[in-house]
Amino acid sequence: MGLWRKELLRRAYNNGDDSRVDRLSRTLLNHPKHAPFARDVLIRSMWRRRRWEDVVDLCRRWPESDVHALAGRAGQHLERRHPPKKTYPSERPPEGLGHVDWNATDLHRMWHQVEQKLWFRHPWGWCHWDMPAGWSLDSTHPALIELAADVLLRPWVKEVMAPLTTGREKGSRLGLAWSCGVDSTAAMLLLNDETVLAYHERDVQSMLDHRNAKHLIKKVQSLGRDVLVVRSDHELIRTNHGKMIGFSTDYASGVHLILLADWLDLAGIAFGVPIDNTWLHKGRTFRDFSQSAHWIAWQARFHEAGLDLVLPINHISEAGALRIVQASALASDVNSCMRGDGLGGCGRCWKCFHKNGPMGRPYDVSSHEISTFLSQRPLRTAQHALWALKHLGLEDLVPDLQPLLKEDLGWWESAFEPGLELIPNPWRAEVESRTRELLEVKGVESPLVKVNLFAD
Ligand SMILES: [Zn+2]
């Protein structure tokens, strides 16, 4: 089989049929004998299509390739095409604030409010939030400010882990850190309709396109729900550590709600984290999440600030979340693609493959991102990706995974009953009844507890 596919690949390349090269080479990329040939042909094919980024990426992945030297020449083409990479200078505070030295032991003095802008001095510069009218730093409990610093700086500043100031009284409402993607929208659909929806808008130029999110926000508002939008550039903090723009920690995605918790009278903050990141470790190995150090420590940390940490879809997979969204009035308005134009997905990113594909929307498996991720082992978000491959009938793209794809993966859409116990009351009852209406619910007999993919 391998030899025959190799011959077909050679012919496709010689005939200039690059889309066939994409398809055939992928089936050989993990072949014990023919993988080197498939890699070289794929790189050459990218080269003649002038897809310089792809050439550089592939050569970086396979430094042993015979055509690896093409990377340098592709890089020169890229430099001519793109201006030098953008760097993000540390933001300066507004006029009048004066000079503030970073001091890890006096965190309260690192926060400043100037009109409705909240400023935070971190070790590498400043970041800001545009807070809603009426909010004030002075009427925010110190524990909330300390918890905010913790989720923003924990990986680098150990002082932020000090005990929080005691005495914040728990409020009465629940806030959801709503990203407008499938997972957090599924969380919204399971929680009661009083939940405060708060969207963090990245206030800095980047690849991320907010138009799909804004489309959904408008739709939800037209259905009578309020949506709070808070703009901030705090995702730049980790770029000081060689990382892409993004959240410093898992819960930094809800830092706007932590800061607003007194103003909104919050008793808890919810995050749309699915089974893939709770009961599965890295989306591929089962663990007892209720006993995990992560859950125990972070739940206690939020409690210190008078807040429940609520994971309303911890018992639901990404596939279950898709089903919940599809059964709702928002089915055609939710789109997790962050490169879409407000009308649909880009069709070329990993989210378009594993989230939009199973919703019947277009995707292109020959795109660089999708084909790269499909050829990586361990497979990214493995259990869900296997389900998506099977659901989309793409088993022949990953011949080495046939044994895993033979099994019935329908269970992946069901909910995992033990997860319901992690959701505190008064919110659990609503989540549980809506879950049971929408999905099959399985207990410890679920195949989930046996998941152990790509074990080392
Ligand atoms: Zn996309």
PDB file of C-alpha atoms in Angstrom, residues 5-276:
ATOM      1  CA  ARG A   5       0.875   5.596  -2.616  1.00  0.00           C
ATOM      2  CA  LYS A   6       4.476   6.744  -2.912  1.00  0.00           C
ATOM      3  CA  GLU A   7       4.343   6.146  -6.663  1.00  0.00           C
ATOM      4  CA  LEU A   8       1.035   8.052  -6.938  1.00  0.00           C
ATOM      5  CA  LEU A   9       2.579  10.909  -4.994  1.00  0.00           C
ATOM      6  CA  ARG A  10       5.580  11.030  -7.324  1.00  0.00           C
ATOM      7  CA  ARG A  11       3.267  11.202 -10.336  1.00  0.00           C
ATOM      8  CA  ALA A  12       1.065  13.878  -8.778  1.00  0.00           C
ATOM      9  CA  TYR A  13       4.117  16.006  -8.093  1.00  0.00           C
ATOM     10  CA  ASN A  14       5.514  15.516 -11.596  1.00  0.00           C
ATOM     11  CA  ASN A  15       2.130  16.367 -13.113  1.00  0.00           C
ATOM     12  CA  GLY A  16       1.983  19.610 -11.110  1.00  0.00           C
ATOM     13  CA  ASP A  17      -1.144  18.465  -9.244  1.00  0.00           C
ATOM     14  CA  ASP A  18      -0.365  20.135  -5.902  1.00  0.00           C
ATOM     15  CA  SER A  19      -3.736  19.596  -4.256  1.00  0.00           C
ATOM     16  CA  ARG A  20      -3.268  15.871  -4.889  1.00  0.00           C
ATOM     17  CA  VAL A  21       0.242  16.155  -3.459  1.00  0.00           C
ATOM     18  CA  ASP A  22      -1.275  17.638  -0.286  1.00  0.00           C
ATOM     19  CA  ARG A  23      -3.681  14.774   0.079  1.00  0.00           C
ATOM     20  CA  LEU A  24      -1.348  11.905  -0.791  1.00  0.00           C
ATOM     21  CA  SER A  25       1.635  13.167   1.174  1.00  0.00           C
ATOM     22  CA  ARG A  26      -0.476  13.419   4.318  1.00  0.00           C
ATOM     23  CA  THR A  27      -1.297   9.730   4.121  1.00  0.00           C
ATOM     24  CA  LEU A  28       2.427   8.944   4.115  1.00  0.00           C
ATOM     25  CA  LEU A  29       3.766  11.448   6.670  1.00  0.00           C
ATOM     26  CA  ASN A  30       3.760   8.856   9.442  1.00  0.00           C
ATOM     27  CA  HIS A  31       4.711   5.911   7.234  1.00  0.00           C
ATOM     28  CA  PRO A  32       7.739   4.111   8.728  1.00  0.00           C
ATOM     29  CA  LYS A  33       9.571   3.879   5.393  1.00  0.00           C
ATOM     30  CA  HIS A  34       8.185   6.513   3.028  1.00  0.00           C
ATOM     31  CA  ALA A  35       7.744   9.471   5.389  1.00  0.00           C
ATOM     32  CA  PRO A  36      11.052  11.174   4.373  1.00  0.00           C
ATOM     33  CA  PHE A  37      10.051  11.041   0.692  1.00  0.00           C
ATOM     34  CA  ALA A  38       6.567  12.446   1.471  1.00  0.00           C
ATOM     35  CA  ARG A  39       8.056  15.289   3.516  1.00  0.00           C
ATOM     36  CA  ASP A  40      10.505  16.332   0.801  1.00  0.00           C
ATOM     37  CA  VAL A  41       7.816  16.291  -1.870  1.00  0.00           C
ATOM     38  CA  LEU A  42       5.450  18.316   0.288  1.00  0.00           C
ATOM     39  CA  ILE A  43       8.100  20.974   0.966  1.00  0.00           C
ATOM     40  CA  ARG A  44       8.996  21.176  -2.759  1.00  0.00           C
ATOM     41  CA  SER A  45       5.336  21.488  -3.619  1.00  0.00           C
ATOM     42  CA  MET A  46       4.924  24.373  -1.162  1.00  0.00           C
ATOM     43  CA  TRP A  47       8.023  25.974  -2.648  1.00  0.00           C
ATOM     44  CA  ARG A  48       6.728  25.981  -6.197  1.00  0.00           C
ATOM     45  CA  ARG A  49       3.425  27.420  -4.970  1.00  0.00           C
ATOM     46  CA  ARG A  50       5.432  30.235  -3.354  1.00  0.00           C
ATOM     47  CA  ARG A  51       3.900  29.384   0.045  1.00  0.00           C
ATOM     48  CA  TRP A  52       6.968  30.634   1.892  1.00  0.00           C
ATOM     49  CA  GLU A  53       5.523  30.464   5.419  1.00  0.00           C
ATOM     50  CA  ASP A  54       4.640  26.829   4.853  1.00  0.00           C
ATOM     51  CA  VAL A  55       8.131  26.047   3.548  1.00  0.00           C
ATOM     52  CA  VAL A  56       9.735  27.625   6.630  1.00  0.00           C
ATOM     53  CA  ASP A  57       7.348  25.888   9.022  1.00  0.00           C
ATOM     54  CA  LEU A  58       7.754  22.463   7.448  1.00  0.00           C
ATOM     55  CA  CYS A  59      11.553  22.703   7.293  1.00  0.00           C
ATOM     56  CA  ARG A  60      11.589  23.716  10.952  1.00  0.00           C
ATOM     57  CA  ARG A  61       9.496  20.669  11.788  1.00  0.00           C
ATOM     58  CA  TRP A  62      11.646  18.289   9.769  1.00  0.00           C
ATOM     59  CA  PRO A  63      15.236  19.548  10.049  1.00  0.00           C
ATOM     60  CA  GLU A  64      16.485  16.183   8.759  1.00  0.00           C
ATOM     61  CA  SER A  65      14.799  16.736   5.399  1.00  0.00           C
ATOM     62  CA  ASP A  66      17.053  16.732   2.315  1.00  0.00           C
ATOM     63  CA  VAL A  67      15.471  19.968   1.093  1.00  0.00           C
ATOM     64  CA  HIS A  68      15.761  21.674   4.477  1.00  0.00           C
ATOM     65  CA  ALA A  69      18.001  24.379   2.970  1.00  0.00           C
ATOM     66  CA  LEU A  70      14.961  25.808   1.176  1.00  0.00           C
ATOM     67  CA  ALA A  71      13.928  27.323   4.521  1.00  0.00           C
ATOM     68  CA  GLY A  72      16.593  30.019   4.336  1.00  0.00           C
ATOM     69  CA  ARG A  73      15.624  31.069   0.810  1.00  0.00           C
ATOM     70  CA  ALA A  74      11.907  31.037   1.688  1.00  0.00           C
ATOM     71  CA  GLY A  75      12.747  33.228   4.678  1.00  0.00           C
ATOM     72  CA  GLN A  76      14.357  35.794   2.372  1.00  0.00           C
ATOM     73  CA  HIS A  77      11.202  35.912   0.256  1.00  0.00           C
ATOM     74  CA  LEU A  78       9.168  36.453   3.419  1.00  0.00           C
ATOM     75  CA  GLU A  79      11.343  39.299   4.649  1.00  0.00           C
ATOM     76  CA  ARG A  80      10.857  41.072   1.357  1.00  0.00           C
ATOM     77  CA  ARG A  81       7.110  40.591   1.605  1.00  0.00           C
ATOM     78  CA  HIS A  82       6.588  41.526   5.266  1.00  0.00           C
ATOM     79  CA  PRO A  83       7.883  44.458   7.265  1.00  0.00           C
ATOM     80  CA  PRO A  84       9.868  43.468  10.379  1.00  0.00           C
ATOM     81  CA  LYS A  85       7.853  41.713  13.052  1.00  0.00           C
ATOM     82  CA  LYS A  86       5.803  43.909  15.307  1.00  0.00           C
ATOM     83  CA  THR A  87       7.018  44.277  18.848  1.00  0.00           C
ATOM     84  CA  TYR A  88       4.880  45.572  21.633  1.00  0.00           C
ATOM     85  CA  PRO A  89       6.433  48.387  23.617  1.00  0.00           C
ATOM     86  CA  SER A  90       5.433  48.529  27.258  1.00  0.00           C
ATOM     87  CA  GLU A  91       2.510  50.855  27.518  1.00  0.00           C
ATOM     88  CA  ARG A  92       3.060  54.118  29.355  1.00  0.00           C
ATOM     89  CA  PRO A  93       0.573  55.443  31.871  1.00  0.00           C
ATOM     90  CA  PRO A  94      -1.317  58.626  31.044  1.00  0.00           C
ATOM     91  CA  GLU A  95       0.011  62.066  31.851  1.00  0.00           C
ATOM     92  CA  GLY A  96      -0.270  63.100  35.459  1.00  0.00           C
ATOM     93  CA  LEU A  97       0.120  59.700  37.027  1.00  0.00           C
ATOM     94  CA  GLY A  98       3.811  60.191  37.597  1.00  0.00           C
ATOM     95  CA  HIS A  99       6.470  57.565  37.870  1.00  0.00           C
ATOM     96  CA  VAL A 100       5.542  54.331  39.659  1.00  0.00           C
ATOM     97  CA  ASP A 101       8.151  51.676  40.409  1.00  0.00           C
ATOM     98  CA  TRP A 102       7.069  48.072  40.329  1.00  0.00           C
ATOM     99  CA  ASN A 103       6.804  46.671  43.856  1.00  0.00           C
ATOM    100  CA  ALA A 104       5.722  43.059  44.309  1.00  0.00           C
ATOM    101  CA  THR A 105       5.099  43.518  48.031  1.00  0.00           C
ATOM    102  CA  ASP A 106       2.845  46.558  47.687  1.00  0.00           C
ATOM    103  CA  LEU A 107       0.440  45.371  45.000  1.00  0.00           C
ATOM    104  CA  HIS A 108      -2.372  47.799  45.853  1.00  0.00           C
ATOM    105  CA  ARG A 109      -0.246  50.744  44.850  1.00  0.00           C
ATOM    106  CA  MET A 110       0.193  49.192  41.402  1.00  0.00           C
ATOM    107  CA  TRP A 111      -3.450  49.934  40.496  1.00  0.00           C
ATOM    108  CA  HIS A 112      -4.656  53.384  39.451  1.00  0.00           C
ATOM    109  CA  GLN A 113      -7.919  54.717  38.116  1.00  0.00           C
ATOM    110  CA  VAL A 114      -7.954  57.713  35.750  1.00  0.00           C
ATOM    111  CA  GLU A 115     -11.539  58.535  34.826  1.00  0.00           C
ATOM    112  CA  GLN A 116     -12.977  55.212  33.604  1.00  0.00           C
ATOM    113  CA  LYS A 117      -9.606  53.709  32.707  1.00  0.00           C
ATOM    114  CA  LEU A 118      -8.062  51.287  35.171  1.00  0.00           C
ATOM    115  CA  TRP A 119      -4.271  51.002  35.005  1.00  0.00           C
ATOM    116  CA  PHE A 120      -2.069  48.223  36.352  1.00  0.00           C
ATOM    117  CA  ARG A 121       1.671  48.600  36.759  1.00  0.00           C
ATOM    118  CA  HIS A 122       3.248  45.168  36.200  1.00  0.00           C
ATOM    119  CA  PRO A 123       6.970  44.324  36.314  1.00  0.00           C
ATOM    120  CA  TRP A 124       7.413  45.017  32.569  1.00  0.00           C
ATOM    121  CA  GLY A 125       5.169  48.035  31.976  1.00  0.00           C
ATOM    122  CA  TRP A 126       1.493  48.975  32.195  1.00  0.00           C
ATOM    123  CA  CYS A 127      -1.809  47.539  31.012  1.00  0.00           C
ATOM    124  CA  HIS A 128      -5.307  48.979  31.131  1.00  0.00           C
ATOM    125  CA  TRP A 129      -9.040  48.239  31.160  1.00  0.00           C
ATOM    126  CA  ASP A 130     -11.886  50.471  29.985  1.00  0.00           C
ATOM    127  CA  MET A 131     -14.263  50.031  32.884  1.00  0.00           C
ATOM    128  CA  PRO A 132     -18.005  50.705  32.713  1.00  0.00           C
ATOM    129  CA  ALA A 133     -19.402  54.012  33.973  1.00  0.00           C
ATOM    130  CA  GLY A 134     -20.064  53.901  37.697  1.00  0.00           C
ATOM    131  CA  TRP A 135     -17.348  51.383  38.573  1.00  0.00           C
ATOM    132  CA  SER A 136     -14.654  52.617  40.900  1.00  0.00           C
ATOM    133  CA  LEU A 137     -11.411  51.206  42.190  1.00  0.00           C
ATOM    134  CA  ASP A 138     -12.013  52.697  45.643  1.00  0.00           C
ATOM    135  CA  SER A 139     -15.197  50.708  46.134  1.00  0.00           C
ATOM    136  CA  THR A 140     -13.616  47.437  45.042  1.00  0.00           C
ATOM    137  CA  HIS A 141     -12.623  45.033  47.818  1.00  0.00           C
ATOM    138  CA  PRO A 142      -8.826  44.545  48.088  1.00  0.00           C
ATOM    139  CA  ALA A 143      -9.208  40.761  47.741  1.00  0.00           C
ATOM    140  CA  LEU A 144     -10.507  41.243  44.182  1.00  0.00           C
ATOM    141  CA  ILE A 145      -7.552  43.423  43.240  1.00  0.00           C
ATOM    142  CA  GLU A 146      -5.175  40.852  44.719  1.00  0.00           C
ATOM    143  CA  LEU A 147      -6.875  37.961  42.903  1.00  0.00           C
ATOM    144  CA  ALA A 148      -6.696  39.913  39.641  1.00  0.00           C
ATOM    145  CA  ALA A 149      -2.934  40.366  40.098  1.00  0.00           C
ATOM    146  CA  ASP A 150      -2.655  36.654  40.843  1.00  0.00           C
ATOM    147  CA  VAL A 151      -4.324  35.466  37.612  1.00  0.00           C
ATOM    148  CA  LEU A 152      -2.296  38.007  35.615  1.00  0.00           C
ATOM    149  CA  LEU A 153       1.160  37.361  37.067  1.00  0.00           C
ATOM    150  CA  ARG A 154       1.271  33.961  38.803  1.00  0.00           C
ATOM    151  CA  PRO A 155       3.671  32.285  36.326  1.00  0.00           C
ATOM    152  CA  TRP A 156       6.366  34.889  37.018  1.00  0.00           C
ATOM    153  CA  VAL A 157       5.785  36.645  40.356  1.00  0.00           C
ATOM    154  CA  LYS A 158       5.495  34.403  43.400  1.00  0.00           C
ATOM    155  CA  GLU A 159       4.407  37.247  45.726  1.00  0.00           C
ATOM    156  CA  VAL A 160       0.949  37.353  44.059  1.00  0.00           C
ATOM    157  CA  MET A 161       0.154  34.018  45.700  1.00  0.00           C
ATOM    158  CA  ALA A 162       0.117  35.529  49.218  1.00  0.00           C
ATOM    159  CA  PRO A 163      -3.142  35.091  51.174  1.00  0.00           C
ATOM    160  CA  LEU A 164      -5.899  37.475  50.041  1.00  0.00           C
ATOM    161  CA  THR A 165      -7.377  40.145  52.299  1.00  0.00           C
ATOM    162  CA  THR A 166     -10.290  38.541  54.112  1.00  0.00           C
ATOM    163  CA  GLY A 167     -13.823  39.776  54.537  1.00  0.00           C
ATOM    164  CA  ARG A 168     -15.293  40.180  51.049  1.00  0.00           C
ATOM    165  CA  GLU A 169     -18.970  39.314  51.301  1.00  0.00           C
ATOM    166  CA  LYS A 170     -20.270  37.023  48.633  1.00  0.00           C
ATOM    167  CA  GLY A 171     -22.737  38.715  46.261  1.00  0.00           C
ATOM    168  CA  SER A 172     -25.784  37.131  44.692  1.00  0.00           C
ATOM    169  CA  ARG A 173     -25.186  36.852  40.947  1.00  0.00           C
ATOM    170  CA  LEU A 174     -23.084  34.762  38.599  1.00  0.00           C
ATOM    171  CA  GLY A 175     -20.880  36.259  35.871  1.00  0.00           C
ATOM    172  CA  LEU A 176     -19.758  34.298  32.796  1.00  0.00           C
ATOM    173  CA  ALA A 177     -16.458  35.035  31.059  1.00  0.00           C
ATOM    174  CA  TRP A 178     -18.041  34.771  27.646  1.00  0.00           C
ATOM    175  CA  SER A 179     -15.704  34.540  24.646  1.00  0.00           C
ATOM    176  CA  CYS A 180     -18.567  34.132  22.144  1.00  0.00           C
ATOM    177  CA  GLY A 181     -17.110  30.782  20.991  1.00  0.00           C
ATOM    178  CA  VAL A 182     -18.956  27.457  21.024  1.00  0.00           C
ATOM    179  CA  ASP A 183     -17.776  26.298  24.464  1.00  0.00           C
ATOM    180  CA  SER A 184     -18.600  29.405  26.470  1.00  0.00           C
ATOM    181  CA  THR A 185     -21.864  29.871  24.558  1.00  0.00           C
ATOM    182  CA  ALA A 186     -22.818  26.312  25.538  1.00  0.00           C
ATOM    183  CA  ALA A 187     -22.044  27.350  29.140  1.00  0.00           C
ATOM    184  CA  MET A 188     -24.314  30.374  28.730  1.00  0.00           C
ATOM    185  CA  LEU A 189     -27.108  28.165  27.393  1.00  0.00           C
ATOM    186  CA  LEU A 190     -26.919  25.863  30.428  1.00  0.00           C
ATOM    187  CA  LEU A 191     -26.845  28.636  33.044  1.00  0.00           C
ATOM    188  CA  ASN A 192     -29.927  30.549  34.106  1.00  0.00           C
ATOM    189  CA  ASP A 193     -30.886  33.657  32.180  1.00  0.00           C
ATOM    190  CA  GLU A 194     -29.878  36.006  35.023  1.00  0.00           C
ATOM    191  CA  THR A 195     -26.187  35.220  34.431  1.00  0.00           C
ATOM    192  CA  VAL A 196     -24.135  38.325  33.629  1.00  0.00           C
ATOM    193  CA  LEU A 197     -22.450  37.955  30.232  1.00  0.00           C
ATOM    194  CA  ALA A 198     -19.103  39.734  30.026  1.00  0.00           C
ATOM    195  CA  TYR A 199     -16.945  39.731  26.908  1.00  0.00           C
ATOM    196  CA  HIS A 200     -13.241  40.626  27.090  1.00  0.00           C
ATOM    197  CA  GLU A 201     -12.266  42.540  23.955  1.00  0.00           C
ATOM    198  CA  ARG A 202      -8.568  42.489  23.134  1.00  0.00           C
ATOM    199  CA  ASP A 203      -7.601  46.153  22.896  1.00  0.00           C
ATOM    200  CA  VAL A 204      -4.543  45.738  20.704  1.00  0.00           C
ATOM    201  CA  GLN A 205      -4.005  45.078  16.998  1.00  0.00           C
ATOM    202  CA  SER A 206      -3.488  41.359  16.311  1.00  0.00           C
ATOM    203  CA  MET A 207      -4.477  38.482  14.043  1.00  0.00           C
ATOM    204  CA  LEU A 208      -7.637  38.050  16.076  1.00  0.00           C
ATOM    205  CA  ASP A 209     -10.771  39.293  14.343  1.00  0.00           C
ATOM    206  CA  HIS A 210     -13.645  40.309  16.640  1.00  0.00           C
ATOM    207  CA  ARG A 211     -16.315  40.394  13.939  1.00  0.00           C
ATOM    208  CA  ASN A 212     -17.725  36.892  14.550  1.00  0.00           C
ATOM    209  CA  ALA A 213     -17.926  37.679  18.281  1.00  0.00           C
ATOM    210  CA  LYS A 214     -19.583  41.042  17.675  1.00  0.00           C
ATOM    211  CA  HIS A 215     -22.134  39.459  15.381  1.00  0.00           C
ATOM    212  CA  LEU A 216     -23.117  37.033  18.153  1.00  0.00           C
ATOM    213  CA  ILE A 217     -23.196  39.778  20.804  1.00  0.00           C
ATOM    214  CA  LYS A 218     -25.650  41.753  18.663  1.00  0.00           C
ATOM    215  CA  LYS A 219     -27.792  38.690  18.175  1.00  0.00           C
ATOM    216  CA  VAL A 220     -27.876  37.903  21.920  1.00  0.00           C
ATOM    217  CA  GLN A 221     -28.711  41.549  22.693  1.00  0.00           C
ATOM    218  CA  SER A 222     -31.540  41.426  20.160  1.00  0.00           C
ATOM    219  CA  LEU A 223     -32.946  38.514  22.169  1.00  0.00           C
ATOM    220  CA  GLY A 224     -33.107  40.751  25.246  1.00  0.00           C
ATOM    221  CA  ARG A 225     -29.891  39.893  27.125  1.00  0.00           C
ATOM    222  CA  ASP A 226     -27.421  42.511  28.354  1.00  0.00           C
ATOM    223  CA  VAL A 227     -23.807  41.990  27.371  1.00  0.00           C
ATOM    224  CA  LEU A 228     -20.959  43.831  29.025  1.00  0.00           C
ATOM    225  CA  VAL A 229     -17.904  44.434  26.825  1.00  0.00           C
ATOM    226  CA  VAL A 230     -14.639  45.329  28.549  1.00  0.00           C
ATOM    227  CA  ARG A 231     -11.646  46.340  26.450  1.00  0.00           C
ATOM    228  CA  SER A 232      -8.164  45.582  27.752  1.00  0.00           C
ATOM    229  CA  ASP A 233      -4.627  44.898  26.582  1.00  0.00           C
ATOM    230  CA  HIS A 234      -3.604  42.665  29.511  1.00  0.00           C
ATOM    231  CA  GLU A 235      -2.933  39.817  27.048  1.00  0.00           C
ATOM    232  CA  LEU A 236       0.319  41.601  26.222  1.00  0.00           C
ATOM    233  CA  ILE A 237       1.816  40.786  29.636  1.00  0.00           C
ATOM    234  CA  ARG A 238       3.053  37.370  28.584  1.00  0.00           C
ATOM    235  CA  THR A 239       4.667  38.708  25.401  1.00  0.00           C
ATOM    236  CA  ASN A 240       7.413  39.836  27.791  1.00  0.00           C
ATOM    237  CA  HIS A 241       8.226  36.148  28.162  1.00  0.00           C
ATOM    238  CA  GLY A 242       8.541  35.173  24.521  1.00  0.00           C
ATOM    239  CA  LYS A 243       4.925  34.051  24.209  1.00  0.00           C
ATOM    240  CA  MET A 244       2.218  35.022  21.743  1.00  0.00           C
ATOM    241  CA  ILE A 245      -0.452  37.504  22.865  1.00  0.00           C
ATOM    242  CA  GLY A 246      -2.841  35.637  25.136  1.00  0.00           C
ATOM    243  CA  PHE A 247      -3.997  34.973  28.658  1.00  0.00           C
ATOM    244  CA  SER A 248      -1.357  34.730  31.378  1.00  0.00           C
ATOM    245  CA  THR A 249      -3.242  31.886  33.107  1.00  0.00           C
ATOM    246  CA  ASP A 250      -6.459  29.899  32.506  1.00  0.00           C
ATOM    247  CA  TYR A 251      -8.487  32.334  34.609  1.00  0.00           C
ATOM    248  CA  ALA A 252      -7.013  35.556  33.261  1.00  0.00           C
ATOM    249  CA  SER A 253      -9.791  35.260  30.658  1.00  0.00           C
ATOM    250  CA  GLY A 254     -12.139  36.347  33.468  1.00  0.00           C
ATOM    251  CA  VAL A 255     -10.024  39.056  35.097  1.00  0.00           C
ATOM    252  CA  HIS A 256     -12.521  41.712  33.967  1.00  0.00           C
ATOM    253  CA  LEU A 257     -15.204  39.951  36.010  1.00  0.00           C
ATOM    254  CA  ILE A 258     -12.928  39.653  39.040  1.00  0.00           C
ATOM    255  CA  LEU A 259     -12.359  43.425  38.914  1.00  0.00           C
ATOM    256  CA  LEU A 260     -16.091  44.063  38.456  1.00  0.00           C
ATOM    257  CA  ALA A 261     -17.269  41.548  41.050  1.00  0.00           C
ATOM    258  CA  ASP A 262     -18.349  44.070  43.697  1.00  0.00           C
ATOM    259  CA  TRP A 263     -19.952  46.429  41.175  1.00  0.00           C
ATOM    260  CA  LEU A 264     -21.902  43.499  39.662  1.00  0.00           C
ATOM    261  CA  ASP A 265     -22.658  41.922  43.069  1.00  0.00           C
ATOM    262  CA  LEU A 266     -21.078  38.628  42.019  1.00  0.00           C
ATOM    263  CA  ALA A 267     -21.149  35.412  44.021  1.00  0.00           C
ATOM    264  CA  GLY A 268     -19.245  33.493  41.398  1.00  0.00           C
ATOM    265  CA  ILE A 269     -17.487  33.570  38.039  1.00  0.00           C
ATOM    266  CA  ALA A 270     -18.095  30.940  35.376  1.00  0.00           C
ATOM    267  CA  PHE A 271     -15.705  29.784  32.641  1.00  0.00           C
ATOM    268  CA  GLY A 272     -16.643  27.632  29.617  1.00  0.00           C
ATOM    269  CA  VAL A 273     -14.032  24.920  30.134  1.00  0.00           C
ATOM    270  CA  PRO A 274     -15.036  21.564  28.555  1.00  0.00           C
ATOM    271  CA  ILE A 275     -14.106  17.969  29.481  1.00  0.00           C
ATOM    272  CA  ASP A 276     -11.124  18.240  27.129  1.00  0.00           C
TER     273      ASP A 276
END
